[in-house]
CSV table of C-alpha atoms in Angstrom, one decimal:
chain,number,residue,atom,x,y,z
A,1,MET,CA,-126.9,21.3,92.7
A,2,ILE,CA,-129.1,20.2,95.6
A,3,SER,CA,-127.7,17.1,97.5
A,4,PRO,CA,-130.6,14.6,98.0
A,5,LEU,CA,-132.0,14.3,101.6
A,6,PRO,CA,-130.2,11.7,103.7
A,7,PRO,CA,-132.1,8.4,103.7
A,8,GLN,CA,-135.0,8.2,106.2
A,9,ASP,CA,-135.6,4.8,107.7
A,10,PRO,CA,-139.3,3.9,107.6
A,11,ASP,CA,-139.3,2.1,111.0
A,12,ILE,CA,-140.3,5.4,112.9
A,13,ASP,CA,-143.4,5.8,110.8
A,14,LEU,CA,-144.5,2.1,111.2
A,15,VAL,CA,-144.0,2.6,114.9
A,16,GLN,CA,-146.2,5.8,114.9
A,17,ARG,CA,-149.0,4.2,112.9
A,18,THR,CA,-148.8,1.2,115.1
A,19,VAL,CA,-149.1,3.2,118.2
A,20,ALA,CA,-151.9,5.2,116.6
A,21,GLY,CA,-153.8,2.1,115.9
A,22,ASP,CA,-153.0,0.5,112.6
A,23,GLN,CA,-151.6,-3.1,113.7
A,24,ARG,CA,-150.7,-3.9,110.1
A,25,ALA,CA,-147.8,-1.5,110.6
A,26,TYR,CA,-146.5,-3.7,113.4
A,27,SER,CA,-146.6,-6.9,111.4
A,28,LEU,CA,-144.5,-5.1,108.8
A,29,LEU,CA,-141.8,-4.4,111.4
A,30,VAL,CA,-142.0,-8.2,112.6
A,31,LEU,CA,-141.5,-9.5,108.8
A,32,LYS,CA,-138.6,-7.1,108.8
A,33,TYR,CA,-136.7,-8.1,111.9
A,34,GLN,CA,-138.1,-11.6,113.3
A,35,ARG,CA,-135.4,-13.4,111.2
A,36,ARG,CA,-132.6,-11.3,112.8
A,37,ILE,CA,-134.1,-11.6,116.2
A,38,GLN,CA,-134.3,-15.4,116.0
A,39,ARG,CA,-130.7,-15.3,115.0
A,40,LEU,CA,-129.8,-13.2,118.0
A,41,ILE,CA,-131.8,-15.4,120.4
A,42,GLY,CA,-130.3,-18.6,118.9
A,43,ARG,CA,-126.9,-17.6,119.7
A,44,MET,CA,-128.0,-17.5,123.4
A,45,VAL,CA,-130.3,-20.5,123.6
A,46,ARG,CA,-129.9,-24.1,122.3
A,47,ASP,CA,-133.4,-25.1,122.1
A,48,VAL,CA,-135.1,-24.2,118.7
A,49,ASP,CA,-138.6,-24.2,120.0
A,50,LEU,CA,-137.5,-22.0,123.0
A,51,VAL,CA,-135.9,-19.7,120.5
A,52,GLU,CA,-139.2,-19.0,118.6
A,53,ASP,CA,-141.1,-18.7,122.0
A,54,ILE,CA,-138.6,-16.2,123.2
A,55,ALA,CA,-138.8,-14.4,119.9
A,56,GLN,CA,-142.5,-14.2,120.0
A,57,GLU,CA,-142.4,-13.0,123.9
A,58,THR,CA,-139.9,-10.3,122.3
A,59,PHE,CA,-142.2,-9.1,119.8
A,60,ILE,CA,-145.1,-9.1,122.4
A,61,ARG,CA,-143.1,-7.1,124.8
A,62,ALA,CA,-142.0,-4.5,122.1
A,63,TYR,CA,-145.5,-4.1,121.1
A,64,ARG,CA,-146.9,-3.3,124.7
A,65,ALA,CA,-143.8,-1.0,125.0
A,66,LEU,CA,-144.1,0.8,121.8
A,67,PRO,CA,-145.7,4.0,123.2
A,68,LYS,CA,-142.4,4.4,125.2
A,69,PHE,CA,-140.2,4.2,122.1
A,70,ARG,CA,-138.9,7.7,121.4
A,71,GLY,CA,-136.8,7.3,118.4
A,72,GLU,CA,-133.7,8.3,120.3
A,73,SER,CA,-132.0,5.1,118.9
A,74,GLN,CA,-132.8,2.9,115.9
A,75,PHE,CA,-135.9,0.8,116.3
A,76,TYR,CA,-133.7,-2.3,115.8
A,77,THR,CA,-131.4,-1.3,118.6
A,78,TRP,CA,-134.4,-1.0,120.8
A,79,LEU,CA,-135.8,-4.4,119.8
A,80,TYR,CA,-132.4,-5.8,120.1
A,81,ARG,CA,-132.2,-4.7,123.9
A,82,ILE,CA,-135.8,-6.3,124.4
A,83,ALA,CA,-134.6,-9.5,122.9
A,84,VAL,CA,-131.7,-9.7,125.0
A,85,ASN,CA,-133.5,-9.1,128.2
A,86,THR,CA,-136.2,-11.3,127.4
A,87,ALA,CA,-133.7,-14.2,126.6
A,88,LYS,CA,-131.8,-13.5,129.6
A,89,LYS,CA,-135.2,-13.9,131.9
A,90,ALA,CA,-135.8,-17.1,130.2
A,91,LEU,CA,-132.5,-18.5,130.8
A,92,LEU,CA,-132.7,-17.4,134.6
A,93,ASP,CA,-136.0,-19.1,134.8
A,94,MET,CA,-134.7,-22.3,133.2
A,95,LYS,CA,-131.0,-22.0,134.9
A,96,ARG,CA,-131.1,-25.7,135.9
A,97,ASN,CA,-132.3,-26.8,132.3
A,98,PRO,CA,-129.4,-28.7,130.6
A,99,THR,CA,-130.7,-27.6,127.1
A,100,VAL,CA,-129.9,-23.9,128.1
A,101,MET,CA,-126.7,-22.5,127.6
A,102,GLU,CA,-125.6,-21.9,131.4
A,103,SER,CA,-122.6,-20.0,130.6
A,104,PHE,CA,-124.7,-17.0,129.5
A,105,THR,CA,-126.3,-16.3,132.9
A,106,SER,CA,-122.8,-15.7,134.3
A,107,ASN,CA,-121.6,-13.6,131.5
A,108,GLY,CA,-122.1,-10.1,132.0
A,109,ASP,CA,-121.7,-9.2,128.3
A,110,ASP,CA,-124.7,-8.9,126.2
A,111,ASP,CA,-122.9,-8.0,123.2
A,112,GLU,CA,-124.0,-10.4,120.3
A,113,THR,CA,-120.3,-11.2,119.1
A,114,SER,CA,-119.1,-12.1,122.5
A,115,TRP,CA,-121.3,-15.0,122.6
A,116,ARG,CA,-119.7,-16.5,119.6
A,117,LYS,CA,-116.5,-17.4,121.6
A,118,SER,CA,-118.7,-19.7,123.6
A,119,GLU,CA,-120.0,-21.4,120.3
A,120,PRO,CA,-123.6,-20.4,120.9
A,121,ILE,CA,-125.1,-22.5,118.2
A,122,SER,CA,-128.7,-23.4,118.3
A,123,ASP,CA,-129.5,-27.0,117.8
A,124,GLU,CA,-131.4,-26.5,114.5
A,125,THR,CA,-133.2,-29.2,113.0
A,126,PRO,CA,-131.6,-30.8,110.0
A,127,GLU,CA,-134.8,-29.6,108.0
A,128,SER,CA,-134.3,-26.0,109.0
A,129,LEU,CA,-130.6,-26.0,108.3
A,130,LEU,CA,-131.3,-27.6,104.9
A,131,ALA,CA,-134.0,-25.3,104.2
A,132,ALA,CA,-131.7,-22.2,104.9
A,133,LYS,CA,-128.9,-23.7,102.8
A,134,GLU,CA,-131.6,-24.3,99.9
A,135,ILE,CA,-132.9,-20.9,99.9
A,136,ALA,CA,-129.4,-19.1,100.2
A,137,ALA,CA,-128.4,-21.5,97.2
A,138,VAL,CA,-131.7,-20.1,95.4
A,139,VAL,CA,-130.7,-16.5,96.3
A,140,ASN,CA,-127.1,-16.9,95.1
A,141,SER,CA,-128.1,-18.6,91.9
A,142,ALA,CA,-130.8,-15.8,91.1
A,143,MET,CA,-128.1,-13.3,91.6
A,144,ALA,CA,-125.8,-15.0,89.4
A,145,GLU,CA,-128.4,-14.8,86.7
A,146,LEU,CA,-128.9,-11.0,87.0
A,147,SER,CA,-127.3,-8.8,84.5
A,148,GLU,CA,-123.8,-7.2,85.9
A,149,ASP,CA,-125.6,-3.7,86.3
A,150,LEU,CA,-128.4,-5.1,88.6
A,151,ARG,CA,-126.1,-7.4,90.4
A,152,ARG,CA,-123.6,-4.6,91.1
A,153,ALA,CA,-126.5,-2.1,92.3
A,154,VAL,CA,-128.1,-4.7,94.6
A,155,THR,CA,-124.8,-5.9,96.0
A,156,LEU,CA,-123.8,-2.3,96.7
A,157,ARG,CA,-127.1,-1.8,98.5
A,158,GLU,CA,-127.8,-5.0,100.5
A,159,ILE,CA,-124.2,-6.1,101.2
A,160,GLU,CA,-122.2,-2.9,101.2
A,161,GLY,CA,-125.1,-0.8,102.7
A,162,LEU,CA,-124.5,2.1,100.4
A,163,SER,CA,-127.2,4.7,99.8
A,164,TYR,CA,-128.7,5.4,96.6
A,165,GLU,CA,-126.6,8.5,96.1
A,166,GLU,CA,-123.2,6.6,96.9
A,167,ILE,CA,-124.2,4.0,94.6
A,168,ALA,CA,-125.0,6.3,92.0
A,169,LEU,CA,-121.5,7.9,92.3
A,170,ALA,CA,-120.0,4.5,92.3
A,171,LEU,CA,-121.7,3.4,89.4
A,172,ASN,CA,-121.7,6.7,87.5
A,173,CYS,CA,-125.4,6.7,86.9
A,174,PRO,CA,-128.5,8.7,88.0
A,175,ILE,CA,-130.2,8.0,91.3
A,176,GLY,CA,-133.3,7.0,89.6
A,177,THR,CA,-131.3,4.4,87.6
A,178,VAL,CA,-130.0,3.1,90.9
A,179,ARG,CA,-133.4,2.8,92.2
A,180,SER,CA,-134.7,1.0,89.1
A,181,ARG,CA,-132.0,-1.5,89.0
A,182,ILE,CA,-132.1,-2.4,92.9
A,183,PHE,CA,-136.0,-2.9,92.3
A,184,ARG,CA,-135.7,-5.1,89.4
A,185,ALA,CA,-132.9,-7.0,91.0
A,186,ARG,CA,-135.1,-7.7,94.1
A,187,GLU,CA,-138.1,-8.6,91.9
A,188,SER,CA,-136.1,-11.1,90.1
A,189,ILE,CA,-134.6,-12.8,93.0
A,190,SER,CA,-137.7,-12.8,95.1
A,191,ALA,CA,-139.5,-14.4,92.0
A,192,LYS,CA,-137.2,-17.5,92.5
A,193,LEU,CA,-138.1,-17.5,96.2
A,194,LYS,CA,-141.8,-17.5,95.9
A,195,PRO,CA,-142.2,-21.1,94.9
A,196,LEU,CA,-140.1,-22.1,97.7
A,197,LEU,CA,-142.1,-20.1,100.4
A,198,GLU,CA,-145.4,-21.9,99.1
A,199,HIS,CA,-143.9,-25.2,99.0
A,200,GLN,CA,-142.6,-25.1,102.6
A,201,MET,CA,-145.5,-23.3,104.0
A,202,GLY,CA,-148.3,-24.6,102.4
A,203,LYS,CA,-149.7,-21.1,102.5
A,204,ARG,CA,-149.3,-17.9,100.8
A,205,TRP,CA,-149.8,-14.2,101.1
B,1,MET,CA,-167.6,-3.8,79.5
B,2,SER,CA,-165.7,-5.3,76.6
B,3,THR,CA,-162.4,-7.2,77.3
B,4,LYS,CA,-159.6,-5.9,75.2
B,5,TRP,CA,-156.7,-8.4,75.1
B,6,GLY,CA,-153.2,-6.8,75.1
B,7,SER,CA,-149.7,-8.4,74.3
B,8,GLY,CA,-148.9,-11.9,75.7
B,9,GLY,CA,-152.5,-12.9,76.2
B,10,LYS,CA,-153.3,-10.4,78.9
B,11,THR,CA,-156.2,-8.2,79.1
B,12,ASP,CA,-155.6,-4.4,79.3
B,13,HIS,CA,-157.0,-4.6,83.0
B,14,GLU,CA,-154.3,-7.4,83.8
B,15,THR,CA,-151.7,-5.4,82.1
B,16,SER,CA,-152.8,-2.2,84.0
B,17,MET,CA,-152.7,-4.3,87.4
B,18,THR,CA,-149.3,-5.7,86.6
B,19,GLN,CA,-148.0,-2.1,85.9
B,20,SER,CA,-149.7,-0.7,89.1
B,21,SER,CA,-148.3,-3.7,91.1
B,22,SER,CA,-145.0,-3.1,89.7
B,23,THR,CA,-145.2,0.7,90.6
B,24,ALA,CA,-146.3,-0.1,94.2
B,25,ASN,CA,-143.5,-2.7,94.5
B,26,ASP,CA,-140.9,-0.2,93.3
B,27,GLN,CA,-142.2,2.2,95.8
B,28,VAL,CA,-141.7,-0.6,98.4
B,29,SER,CA,-138.2,-1.2,97.3
B,30,ALA,CA,-137.4,2.5,97.8
B,31,LEU,CA,-139.2,3.0,100.9
B,32,MET,CA,-137.3,0.3,102.6
B,33,ASP,CA,-134.0,1.7,101.8
B,34,GLY,CA,-135.1,5.1,103.2
B,35,GLU,CA,-134.9,6.8,99.8
B,36,LEU,CA,-138.7,8.3,99.6
B,37,GLN,CA,-139.5,11.6,101.1
B,38,GLY,CA,-142.3,13.8,101.8
B,39,SER,CA,-145.6,12.9,100.3
B,40,GLU,CA,-144.1,10.0,98.1
B,41,ARG,CA,-143.0,8.4,101.2
B,42,GLU,CA,-146.5,8.8,102.8
B,43,ALA,CA,-148.1,7.6,99.9
B,44,ALA,CA,-145.8,4.6,99.8
B,45,ILE,CA,-146.5,3.6,103.5
B,46,VAL,CA,-150.4,4.1,102.8
B,47,ALA,CA,-150.3,1.8,99.8
B,48,LEU,CA,-147.9,-0.7,101.5
B,49,LEU,CA,-150.4,-1.2,104.5
B,50,GLY,CA,-153.3,-1.3,102.3
B,51,ASP,CA,-151.8,-3.6,99.5
B,52,PRO,CA,-151.4,-7.6,100.2
B,53,ASP,CA,-149.1,-7.4,97.3
B,54,ALA,CA,-147.0,-4.6,98.4
B,55,THR,CA,-146.7,-6.4,102.0
B,56,GLN,CA,-145.6,-9.5,100.0
B,57,ALA,CA,-142.9,-7.6,98.3
B,58,TRP,CA,-141.9,-6.0,101.4
B,59,HIS,CA,-141.4,-9.5,103.1
B,60,ALA,CA,-139.7,-10.8,100.1
B,61,TYR,CA,-137.4,-8.0,99.5
B,62,HIS,CA,-136.2,-7.8,103.3
B,63,TRP,CA,-136.0,-11.6,103.1
B,64,VAL,CA,-133.6,-11.4,99.9
B,65,GLY,CA,-131.5,-8.8,101.7
B,66,ASP,CA,-131.0,-11.0,104.8
B,67,ALA,CA,-130.3,-14.1,102.8
B,68,LEU,CA,-127.7,-12.2,100.7
B,69,ARG,CA,-126.2,-11.2,104.0
B,70,SER,CA,-126.1,-14.3,105.9
B,71,GLU,CA,-127.1,-18.0,105.5
B,72,GLU,CA,-128.4,-17.9,108.9
B,73,LEU,CA,-130.9,-15.6,107.9
B,74,ALA,CA,-131.9,-17.2,104.7
B,75,ALA,CA,-134.4,-19.7,106.5
B,76,GLY,CA,-137.4,-16.9,105.9
B,77,ALA,CA,-140.0,-19.7,104.8
B,78,GLN,CA,-141.3,-19.7,108.2
B,79,ASP,CA,-142.0,-16.0,108.7
B,80,LEU,CA,-145.7,-16.1,107.9
B,81,ARG,CA,-146.4,-18.9,110.5
B,82,PHE,CA,-144.3,-16.9,112.9
B,83,LEU,CA,-146.5,-13.8,112.2
B,84,ALA,CA,-149.8,-15.8,112.5
B,85,LYS,CA,-148.8,-17.1,115.8
B,86,LEU,CA,-147.7,-13.6,117.2
B,87,GLU,CA,-151.0,-12.3,116.0
B,88,MET,CA,-152.9,-15.0,117.8
B,89,LEU,CA,-151.1,-14.3,121.1
B,90,LEU,CA,-151.6,-10.5,120.8
B,91,SER,CA,-155.3,-11.1,120.0
B,92,GLN,CA,-155.4,-12.6,123.5
B,93,GLU,CA,-154.3,-9.5,125.1
B,94,THR,CA,-157.2,-7.0,126.1
B,95,LYS,CA,-157.2,-3.4,125.1
B,96,VAL,CA,-155.4,-1.2,127.4
B,97,SER,CA,-157.5,1.6,125.7
B,98,LEU,CA,-160.6,0.4,127.7
B,99,VAL,CA,-159.5,2.9,130.4
B,100,GLU,CA,-159.6,5.8,128.2
B,101,MET,CA,-163.1,5.4,126.6
B,102,PRO,CA,-164.9,8.4,128.5
B,103,ASP,CA,-166.6,9.4,125.3
B,104,LYS,CA,-167.7,6.1,124.3
B,105,ALA,CA,-170.3,3.5,125.4
B,106,VAL,CA,-169.4,1.8,128.7
B,107,VAL,CA,-170.3,-1.5,130.5
B,108,LEU,CA,-172.1,-1.6,133.8
B,109,SER,CA,-171.1,-4.2,136.0
B,110,ALA,CA,-173.1,-6.0,138.7
B,111,ASP,CA,-171.6,-3.7,141.3
B,112,THR,CA,-172.7,-0.4,139.7
B,113,LYS,CA,-175.8,1.2,140.5
B,114,HIS,CA,-177.8,2.8,137.6
B,115,HIS,CA,-179.9,5.9,138.4
B,116,THR,CA,-182.7,6.5,135.8
B,117,SER,CA,-183.3,10.0,134.8
B,118,ALA,CA,-186.1,11.8,133.5
B,119,ASN,CA,-183.5,14.1,131.8
B,120,SER,CA,-181.4,13.5,128.8
B,121,ASP,CA,-179.6,10.5,127.8
B,122,ARG,CA,-176.3,12.3,128.4
B,123,PHE,CA,-177.0,12.6,132.0
B,124,ARG,CA,-177.7,8.7,132.4
B,125,TRP,CA,-174.6,7.9,130.3
B,126,ARG,CA,-172.4,10.1,132.4
B,127,MET,CA,-173.9,8.4,135.8
B,128,ALA,CA,-173.3,5.0,134.2
B,129,ALA,CA,-169.7,6.0,133.0
B,130,GLY,CA,-168.6,6.8,136.6
B,131,GLY,CA,-169.5,3.4,138.1
B,132,ALA,CA,-168.4,1.5,135.1
B,133,MET,CA,-165.0,3.1,134.8
B,134,THR,CA,-164.3,2.0,138.5
B,135,VAL,CA,-164.9,-1.4,137.5
B,136,ALA,CA,-163.3,-1.4,134.3
B,137,LEU,CA,-160.2,0.0,135.8
B,138,ALA,CA,-160.2,-2.7,138.4
B,139,VAL,CA,-160.7,-5.5,135.7
B,140,LEU,CA,-158.0,-4.0,133.7
B,141,ALA,CA,-155.6,-3.8,136.7
B,142,VAL,CA,-155.4,-7.5,136.0
B,143,PHE,CA,-155.9,-7.8,132.1
B,144,VAL,CA,-153.3,-4.8,131.5
B,145,GLY,CA,-151.3,-5.4,128.6
B,146,TRP,CA,-153.7,-7.3,126.7
B,147,VAL,CA,-154.8,-5.8,123.4
B,148,ASP,CA,-157.2,-7.1,120.8
B,149,PRO,CA,-155.6,-5.7,117.6
B,150,TRP,CA,-155.8,-8.4,115.0
B,151,GLN,CA,-158.3,-10.9,113.4
B,152,THR,CA,-156.5,-14.2,114.0
B,153,ASN,CA,-157.3,-15.7,110.8
B,154,VAL,CA,-156.2,-12.6,108.4
B,155,PRO,CA,-152.4,-11.5,108.9
B,156,MET,CA,-153.0,-8.4,107.1
B,157,ALA,CA,-156.4,-7.4,108.6
B,158,VAL,CA,-158.3,-4.3,107.8
B,159,PRO,CA,-157.3,-1.6,110.2
B,160,MET,CA,-158.4,-2.3,113.7
B,161,ALA,CA,-161.1,-0.5,115.4
B,162,ALA,CA,-158.9,0.2,118.6
B,163,ALA,CA,-155.5,1.4,119.3
B,164,PRO,CA,-153.2,0.7,122.1
B,165,GLN,CA,-153.9,4.0,123.5
B,166,LYS,CA,-157.2,5.2,122.1
B,167,LEU,CA,-160.3,3.9,120.3
B,168,GLN,CA,-161.1,4.9,116.9
B,169,ASN,CA,-164.5,3.6,116.5
B,170,PRO,CA,-167.2,4.0,118.9
B,171,VAL,CA,-168.4,0.8,120.6
B,172,THR,CA,-172.0,0.0,119.6
B,173,ASP,CA,-173.8,0.2,122.8
B,174,THR,CA,-177.2,-1.1,123.7
B,175,VAL,CA,-179.5,-0.2,126.5
B,176,ALA,CA,-180.9,-3.3,128.5
B,177,ALA,CA,-184.5,-3.5,129.9
B,178,ASP,CA,-183.2,-2.3,133.1
B,179,GLY,CA,-181.7,1.0,131.5
B,180,MET,CA,-178.2,-0.1,131.9
B,181,ILE,CA,-175.9,0.7,129.0
B,182,ARG,CA,-174.0,-2.3,127.9
B,183,ASP,CA,-171.2,-2.8,125.7
B,184,PRO,CA,-171.3,-6.2,123.8
B,185,ARG,CA,-167.6,-6.6,123.3
B,186,LEU,CA,-166.8,-6.1,126.9
B,187,ASP,CA,-169.6,-8.3,127.9
B,188,GLN,CA,-168.1,-10.9,125.5
B,189,LEU,CA,-164.7,-10.4,127.1
B,190,LEU,CA,-166.0,-10.7,130.8
B,191,SER,CA,-167.9,-13.8,129.7
B,192,ALA,CA,-164.7,-15.4,128.3
B,193,HIS,CA,-163.1,-14.5,131.4
B,194,GLN,CA,-165.7,-16.1,133.6
B,195,GLN,CA,-165.0,-19.4,131.5
B,196,LEU,CA,-161.3,-19.0,132.4
B,197,GLY,CA,-162.1,-19.2,136.0
B,198,GLY,CA,-160.8,-16.1,136.9
B,199,HIS,CA,-157.4,-16.7,135.7
B,200,SER,CA,-155.2,-14.0,134.2
B,201,ALA,CA,-153.4,-14.3,130.8
B,202,LEU,CA,-150.3,-15.5,132.8
B,203,GLN,CA,-152.5,-18.4,134.0
B,204,MET,CA,-152.1,-17.4,137.7
B,205,PRO,CA,-155.2,-17.4,139.8
B,206,SER,CA,-156.5,-14.1,140.9
B,207,GLY,CA,-158.8,-13.9,144.0
B,208,PHE,CA,-159.8,-10.4,142.7
B,209,LEU,CA,-161.0,-11.6,139.4
B,210,ARG,CA,-163.4,-14.3,141.0
B,211,ASN,CA,-164.9,-11.4,143.0
B,212,ALA,CA,-165.5,-9.3,139.8
B,213,THR,CA,-166.7,-12.2,137.7
B,214,PHE,CA,-169.3,-11.3,135.4
B,215,ASP,CA,-172.2,-13.5,135.2
B,216,ALA,CA,-174.5,-12.6,132.3
B,217,LYS,CA,-177.2,-14.8,133.3
B,218,GLY,CA,-177.7,-13.5,136.6
B,219,ARG,CA,-178.3,-10.1,135.2
């Protein structure tokens, strides 16, 4: 029996296509990582508006540096470093700003987890916190409404990070079935999110 | 063409479109998990880049995954606004690729002498290219890092004409009355620069740019 090939992250394909001239590929990377990048920066900087500005700058810097990305590390690892450096620079530029976490400028650690010790919580607006809670509640509710098969498959994939092959072994079903269940679970949950997105954004894809 | 109604009040065409969309989204789901290989993977990426519905699925599925992993990552309703703003910022950057357009039409500046030739257009083009490249490089020394990739009002725009490193579509050139080969796009860029009063993207005054400011009316 031939073992399936290991999973291949599509990020490198999107990077290559961006460098080749297709900017839509970069937008897909932005949509994939901007929430994580903003969370990372939010643990370094209090000002919510500044968090977004630094995140924007991060993606601009990454875009400019894309031709230099060699794929020796994961794209997110590379992007993470750019975000940290961009935030550090912003903090140093505003080192006297009382809204900024001054403790970071003297802290040589750039490990994301080390900041939690200093309670690096950004001052999110009540509206944004409520929005996050509301969205999380919708997602959790949608998960509860899934059949057990779909819920187990998407949980093993999204939360446990297992590959399709590993999930197939765990659930004792074919890989094709795993793929189908995960897709159907995502479709079902995202369908519940769409009205929320349109309501909050006032715009749609 | 007659319309045939299928089950659930949908036309056969609508049903077909739904099935097609579902297939595409299934591919998006597998692609984002790294579970597609070879030609299927390539086809899925091409489809993803060209289909707004597939792009929406890409966004939604990643958002769902983030929300499942952390409530902090659940606030994805602002993603589209963030992307639109990023597009706008990137569109304000000039193309670095302007320095790599020897095979394309070039722009002559006020500092460039143009020598007419009784010979071929290629000879005239080469003469113009040499002087224009000098000026283009000087301008780009300040504008470096700017690209003009996206149409600001269309988040998922059609494939852009130019890449960060190379142009894919030749720039349409025009020959002015004095024989100079002009690039309308660079003219527009330089004109906009003139309006900025010689300031760079970083809003820092540049004496060099003032010297190199382009004045269309004076030409």
